[in-house]
Amino acid sequence: MKQQNKSIFMLLSNPFEPDPRVYKEAKSLVNAGFSVEVLAWDRTAQWPPAETLDGIQITRFRCKGQYGGGLSSFRQFLGFYWRLARHIRRQSPWALHCHDLDTAAIGWLFKKIFNIPLFIYDAHEPDYYGHFPKFIKYWVDRLEAFVARQANAVFITNGLQAKKFQRLHARETLTIRNVPD
């Protein structure tokens, strides 16, 4: 009998230094018997391309980029997404756990293209891109609503987000607070 693939890929648009929320979630999954690989974007090439931390595999893609570049960063995002796609296609994970909206939309597309059974959207922030111009914010809000409806579950941080994602018709939400141990 073939053992079920229990690998989870966490998509992250920062280098995982480690990011405390991502680390705690990944460590909990490793402790529960899952194989977890964090696929991170190292925009400055300052971190090891691959390492293991407390049973968590970390793969960092070195693609030059800047933080907060808005639309001017679009090409850099495409480079990161292309590297993610190649890695995911080769490995065929059981689940994609996408941290923040900038990896969730492409994560949904990867779920469809590569036939990945489980797609999680982890919304760390209550209101993405709230400082953007209204026109862009409108489209970002539409994108988040779409992703929330497509995700098998949305992980949130507080009650305000619970109300927001209920309005967006998310299938299921799970509150995981951002608090120290």
PDB file of C-alpha atoms in Angstrom:
ATOM      1  CA  MET A   1       0.000   0.000   0.000  1.00  0.00           C
ATOM      2  CA  LYS A   2       1.420   3.381  -1.034  1.00  0.00           C
ATOM      3  CA  GLN A   3       1.936   5.819   1.835  1.00  0.00           C
ATOM      4  CA  GLN A   4       0.136   9.125   1.395  1.00  0.00           C
ATOM      5  CA  ASN A   5       2.381  12.076   0.585  1.00  0.00           C
ATOM      6  CA  LYS A   6       2.198  14.321   3.655  1.00  0.00           C
ATOM      7  CA  SER A   7       4.433  17.091   2.369  1.00  0.00           C
ATOM      8  CA  ILE A   8       3.435  20.705   2.856  1.00  0.00           C
ATOM      9  CA  PHE A   9       5.083  23.574   1.027  1.00  0.00           C
ATOM     10  CA  MET A  10       4.849  26.976   2.687  1.00  0.00           C
ATOM     11  CA  LEU A  11       5.216  29.856   0.224  1.00  0.00           C
ATOM     12  CA  LEU A  12       6.757  32.999   1.632  1.00  0.00           C
ATOM     13  CA  SER A  13       7.842  36.254  -0.037  1.00  0.00           C
ATOM     14  CA  ASN A  14      10.538  37.004   2.535  1.00  0.00           C
ATOM     15  CA  PRO A  15      13.757  35.058   3.259  1.00  0.00           C
ATOM     16  CA  PHE A  16      12.433  33.299   6.409  1.00  0.00           C
ATOM     17  CA  GLU A  17      14.898  34.750   8.913  1.00  0.00           C
ATOM     18  CA  PRO A  18      12.915  32.879  10.473  1.00  0.00           C
ATOM     19  CA  ASP A  19       9.551  34.631  10.425  1.00  0.00           C
ATOM     20  CA  PRO A  20       8.095  33.798  13.912  1.00  0.00           C
ATOM     21  CA  ARG A  21       4.531  32.998  12.778  1.00  0.00           C
ATOM     22  CA  VAL A  22       5.699  30.849   9.875  1.00  0.00           C
ATOM     23  CA  TYR A  23       8.266  29.089  12.067  1.00  0.00           C
ATOM     24  CA  LYS A  24       5.710  28.212  14.777  1.00  0.00           C
ATOM     25  CA  GLU A  25       3.206  26.875  12.249  1.00  0.00           C
ATOM     26  CA  ALA A  26       5.869  24.878  10.386  1.00  0.00           C
ATOM     27  CA  LYS A  27       7.280  23.441  13.631  1.00  0.00           C
ATOM     28  CA  SER A  28       3.790  22.378  14.759  1.00  0.00           C
ATOM     29  CA  LEU A  29       3.249  20.590  11.450  1.00  0.00           C
ATOM     30  CA  VAL A  30       6.636  18.833  11.671  1.00  0.00           C
ATOM     31  CA  ASN A  31       5.768  17.729  15.224  1.00  0.00           C
ATOM     32  CA  ALA A  32       2.479  16.331  13.864  1.00  0.00           C
ATOM     33  CA  GLY A  33       4.380  14.150  11.381  1.00  0.00           C
ATOM     34  CA  PHE A  34       4.248  16.271   8.234  1.00  0.00           C
ATOM     35  CA  SER A  35       7.184  17.017   5.986  1.00  0.00           C
ATOM     36  CA  VAL A  36       7.397  20.817   5.736  1.00  0.00           C
ATOM     37  CA  GLU A  37       9.421  22.824   3.266  1.00  0.00           C
ATOM     38  CA  VAL A  38       9.420  26.615   3.397  1.00  0.00           C
ATOM     39  CA  LEU A  39       9.920  28.092  -0.073  1.00  0.00           C
ATOM     40  CA  ALA A  40      11.197  31.601   0.578  1.00  0.00           C
ATOM     41  CA  TRP A  41      12.312  34.584  -1.483  1.00  0.00           C
ATOM     42  CA  ASP A  42      15.793  35.844  -0.637  1.00  0.00           C
ATOM     43  CA  ARG A  43      15.830  39.153  -2.506  1.00  0.00           C
ATOM     44  CA  THR A  44      19.298  40.145  -1.263  1.00  0.00           C
ATOM     45  CA  ALA A  45      21.079  36.749  -1.477  1.00  0.00           C
ATOM     46  CA  GLN A  46      22.180  37.021   2.160  1.00  0.00           C
ATOM     47  CA  TRP A  47      20.807  33.715   3.436  1.00  0.00           C
ATOM     48  CA  PRO A  48      21.835  30.110   2.750  1.00  0.00           C
ATOM     49  CA  PRO A  49      19.992  28.765  -0.322  1.00  0.00           C
ATOM     50  CA  ALA A  50      19.065  25.610   1.587  1.00  0.00           C
ATOM     51  CA  GLU A  51      19.091  24.596   5.223  1.00  0.00           C
ATOM     52  CA  THR A  52      17.154  22.627   7.809  1.00  0.00           C
ATOM     53  CA  LEU A  53      15.914  24.206  11.040  1.00  0.00           C
ATOM     54  CA  ASP A  54      14.269  21.993  13.674  1.00  0.00           C
ATOM     55  CA  GLY A  55      13.098  19.542  11.010  1.00  0.00           C
ATOM     56  CA  ILE A  56      11.831  22.281   8.678  1.00  0.00           C
ATOM     57  CA  GLN A  57      13.417  22.251   5.241  1.00  0.00           C
ATOM     58  CA  ILE A  58      14.084  25.742   3.927  1.00  0.00           C
ATOM     59  CA  THR A  59      14.680  26.500   0.261  1.00  0.00           C
ATOM     60  CA  ARG A  60      15.474  30.097  -0.569  1.00  0.00           C
ATOM     61  CA  PHE A  61      15.219  31.361  -4.108  1.00  0.00           C
ATOM     62  CA  ARG A  62      17.731  34.082  -4.805  1.00  0.00           C
ATOM     63  CA  CYS A  63      15.923  36.495  -7.097  1.00  0.00           C
ATOM     64  CA  LYS A  64      16.874  40.141  -6.900  1.00  0.00           C
ATOM     65  CA  GLY A  65      14.033  42.341  -5.790  1.00  0.00           C
ATOM     66  CA  GLN A  66      13.009  45.183  -3.567  1.00  0.00           C
ATOM     67  CA  TYR A  67      10.421  45.428  -0.843  1.00  0.00           C
ATOM     68  CA  GLY A  68       7.517  47.793  -1.333  1.00  0.00           C
ATOM     69  CA  GLY A  69       8.230  48.402  -4.998  1.00  0.00           C
ATOM     70  CA  GLY A  70       4.597  48.108  -6.055  1.00  0.00           C
ATOM     71  CA  LEU A  71       4.070  47.545  -9.759  1.00  0.00           C
ATOM     72  CA  SER A  72       7.741  48.226 -10.453  1.00  0.00           C
ATOM     73  CA  SER A  73       8.504  44.904  -8.694  1.00  0.00           C
ATOM     74  CA  PHE A  74       6.269  42.909 -11.036  1.00  0.00           C
ATOM     75  CA  ARG A  75       9.163  41.396 -13.039  1.00  0.00           C
ATOM     76  CA  GLN A  76      10.936  40.340  -9.850  1.00  0.00           C
ATOM     77  CA  PHE A  77       7.771  38.634  -8.608  1.00  0.00           C
ATOM     78  CA  LEU A  78       7.486  36.773 -11.915  1.00  0.00           C
ATOM     79  CA  GLY A  79      11.048  35.489 -11.486  1.00  0.00           C
ATOM     80  CA  PHE A  80      10.250  34.261  -7.979  1.00  0.00           C
ATOM     81  CA  TYR A  81       6.972  32.681  -9.134  1.00  0.00           C
ATOM     82  CA  TRP A  82       8.756  30.922 -12.017  1.00  0.00           C
ATOM     83  CA  ARG A  83      11.260  29.353  -9.612  1.00  0.00           C
ATOM     84  CA  LEU A  84       8.433  28.316  -7.287  1.00  0.00           C
ATOM     85  CA  ALA A  85       6.580  26.682 -10.186  1.00  0.00           C
ATOM     86  CA  ARG A  86       9.607  24.644 -11.267  1.00  0.00           C
ATOM     87  CA  HIS A  87      10.245  23.446  -7.707  1.00  0.00           C
ATOM     88  CA  ILE A  88       6.600  22.600  -6.987  1.00  0.00           C
ATOM     89  CA  ARG A  89       6.194  20.752 -10.303  1.00  0.00           C
ATOM     90  CA  ARG A  90       9.195  18.532  -9.495  1.00  0.00           C
ATOM     91  CA  GLN A  91       8.127  17.752  -5.909  1.00  0.00           C
ATOM     92  CA  SER A  92       4.291  17.384  -6.045  1.00  0.00           C
ATOM     93  CA  PRO A  93       3.387  18.373  -2.477  1.00  0.00           C
ATOM     94  CA  TRP A  94       0.134  17.388  -0.800  1.00  0.00           C
ATOM     95  CA  ALA A  95      -0.583  20.957   0.321  1.00  0.00           C
ATOM     96  CA  LEU A  96       0.353  24.555  -0.387  1.00  0.00           C
ATOM     97  CA  HIS A  97       0.253  26.889   2.601  1.00  0.00           C
ATOM     98  CA  CYS A  98       0.531  30.432   1.236  1.00  0.00           C
ATOM     99  CA  HIS A  99       1.593  33.162   3.629  1.00  0.00           C
ATOM    100  CA  ASP A 100       0.094  36.533   2.724  1.00  0.00           C
ATOM    101  CA  LEU A 101      -1.730  37.595  -0.388  1.00  0.00           C
ATOM    102  CA  ASP A 102       1.389  38.011  -2.529  1.00  0.00           C
ATOM    103  CA  THR A 103       1.857  34.226  -2.601  1.00  0.00           C
ATOM    104  CA  ALA A 104      -1.793  33.158  -2.287  1.00  0.00           C
ATOM    105  CA  ALA A 105      -3.005  34.011  -5.790  1.00  0.00           C
ATOM    106  CA  ILE A 106      -0.095  32.228  -7.452  1.00  0.00           C
ATOM    107  CA  GLY A 107      -0.499  29.381  -4.947  1.00  0.00           C
ATOM    108  CA  TRP A 108      -4.099  28.915  -6.090  1.00  0.00           C
ATOM    109  CA  LEU A 109      -2.897  28.796  -9.709  1.00  0.00           C
ATOM    110  CA  PHE A 110      -0.253  26.197  -8.802  1.00  0.00           C
ATOM    111  CA  LYS A 111      -2.935  24.134  -7.023  1.00  0.00           C
ATOM    112  CA  LYS A 112      -4.932  24.032 -10.250  1.00  0.00           C
ATOM    113  CA  ILE A 113      -2.030  23.458 -12.640  1.00  0.00           C
ATOM    114  CA  PHE A 114      -0.243  20.815 -10.555  1.00  0.00           C
ATOM    115  CA  ASN A 115      -3.373  19.177  -9.080  1.00  0.00           C
ATOM    116  CA  ILE A 116      -2.430  19.797  -5.442  1.00  0.00           C
ATOM    117  CA  PRO A 117      -5.202  18.625  -3.084  1.00  0.00           C
ATOM    118  CA  LEU A 118      -5.008  21.266  -0.342  1.00  0.00           C
ATOM    119  CA  PHE A 119      -4.622  25.060  -0.546  1.00  0.00           C
ATOM    120  CA  ILE A 120      -4.359  27.231   2.592  1.00  0.00           C
ATOM    121  CA  TYR A 121      -4.313  31.029   2.582  1.00  0.00           C
ATOM    122  CA  ASP A 122      -2.658  32.421   5.719  1.00  0.00           C
ATOM    123  CA  ALA A 123      -3.700  36.078   6.049  1.00  0.00           C
ATOM    124  CA  HIS A 124      -1.155  37.566   8.439  1.00  0.00           C
ATOM    125  CA  GLU A 125      -2.399  41.133   8.097  1.00  0.00           C
ATOM    126  CA  PRO A 126      -5.952  42.435   8.583  1.00  0.00           C
ATOM    127  CA  ASP A 127      -5.927  44.839   5.619  1.00  0.00           C
ATOM    128  CA  TYR A 128      -3.412  44.354   2.846  1.00  0.00           C
ATOM    129  CA  TYR A 129      -2.247  47.328   0.893  1.00  0.00           C
ATOM    130  CA  GLY A 130      -4.549  49.729   2.747  1.00  0.00           C
ATOM    131  CA  HIS A 131      -2.165  52.566   1.894  1.00  0.00           C
ATOM    132  CA  PHE A 132      -2.465  51.970  -1.860  1.00  0.00           C
ATOM    133  CA  PRO A 133      -4.508  54.256  -4.105  1.00  0.00           C
ATOM    134  CA  LYS A 134      -8.226  53.397  -4.144  1.00  0.00           C
ATOM    135  CA  PHE A 135      -8.123  51.978  -7.674  1.00  0.00           C
ATOM    136  CA  ILE A 136      -5.392  49.469  -6.810  1.00  0.00           C
ATOM    137  CA  LYS A 137      -6.878  48.700  -3.395  1.00  0.00           C
ATOM    138  CA  TYR A 138     -10.195  47.866  -5.106  1.00  0.00           C
ATOM    139  CA  TRP A 139      -8.519  45.212  -7.278  1.00  0.00           C
ATOM    140  CA  VAL A 140      -6.429  43.846  -4.409  1.00  0.00           C
ATOM    141  CA  ASP A 141      -9.613  43.467  -2.346  1.00  0.00           C
ATOM    142  CA  ARG A 142     -11.268  41.597  -5.252  1.00  0.00           C
ATOM    143  CA  LEU A 143      -8.234  39.318  -5.517  1.00  0.00           C
ATOM    144  CA  GLU A 144      -8.331  38.563  -1.797  1.00  0.00           C
ATOM    145  CA  ALA A 145     -12.058  37.779  -1.985  1.00  0.00           C
ATOM    146  CA  PHE A 146     -11.416  35.347  -4.839  1.00  0.00           C
ATOM    147  CA  VAL A 147      -8.529  33.652  -3.034  1.00  0.00           C
ATOM    148  CA  ALA A 148     -10.576  33.363   0.182  1.00  0.00           C
ATOM    149  CA  ARG A 149     -13.386  31.548  -1.655  1.00  0.00           C
ATOM    150  CA  GLN A 150     -10.951  29.188  -3.406  1.00  0.00           C
ATOM    151  CA  ALA A 151      -8.886  28.243  -0.348  1.00  0.00           C
ATOM    152  CA  ASN A 152      -9.723  25.080   1.565  1.00  0.00           C
ATOM    153  CA  ALA A 153      -9.172  27.217   4.673  1.00  0.00           C
ATOM    154  CA  VAL A 154      -8.068  30.728   5.571  1.00  0.00           C
ATOM    155  CA  PHE A 155      -5.870  31.204   8.631  1.00  0.00           C
ATOM    156  CA  ILE A 156      -6.453  34.559  10.326  1.00  0.00           C
ATOM    157  CA  THR A 157      -5.112  36.446  13.334  1.00  0.00           C
ATOM    158  CA  ASN A 158      -8.107  38.170  14.965  1.00  0.00           C
ATOM    159  CA  GLY A 159     -11.865  38.697  15.196  1.00  0.00           C
ATOM    160  CA  LEU A 160     -11.920  41.565  12.702  1.00  0.00           C
ATOM    161  CA  GLN A 161     -10.515  39.244  10.081  1.00  0.00           C
ATOM    162  CA  ALA A 162     -13.103  36.603  11.022  1.00  0.00           C
ATOM    163  CA  LYS A 163     -15.888  39.051  10.148  1.00  0.00           C
ATOM    164  CA  LYS A 164     -14.120  40.131   6.975  1.00  0.00           C
ATOM    165  CA  PHE A 165     -13.631  36.590   5.671  1.00  0.00           C
ATOM    166  CA  GLN A 166     -17.178  35.630   6.617  1.00  0.00           C
ATOM    167  CA  ARG A 167     -18.355  38.491   4.367  1.00  0.00           C
ATOM    168  CA  LEU A 168     -16.014  37.197   1.646  1.00  0.00           C
ATOM    169  CA  HIS A 169     -17.572  33.709   1.937  1.00  0.00           C
ATOM    170  CA  ALA A 170     -14.385  31.866   2.880  1.00  0.00           C
ATOM    171  CA  ARG A 171     -15.095  28.133   3.212  1.00  0.00           C
ATOM    172  CA  GLU A 172     -13.465  27.859   6.615  1.00  0.00           C
ATOM    173  CA  THR A 173     -11.409  30.126   8.868  1.00  0.00           C
ATOM    174  CA  LEU A 174      -9.060  29.245  11.691  1.00  0.00           C
ATOM    175  CA  THR A 175      -7.751  31.888  14.088  1.00  0.00           C
ATOM    176  CA  ILE A 176      -4.043  31.599  14.893  1.00  0.00           C
ATOM    177  CA  ARG A 177      -2.999  34.588  16.958  1.00  0.00           C
ATOM    178  CA  ASN A 178       0.332  36.359  16.498  1.00  0.00           C
ATOM    179  CA  VAL A 179       1.529  36.186  20.089  1.00  0.00           C
ATOM    180  CA  PRO A 180       4.832  35.284  21.737  1.00  0.00           C
ATOM    181  CA  ASP A 181       5.202  31.842  23.305  1.00  0.00           C
TER     182      ASP A 181
END
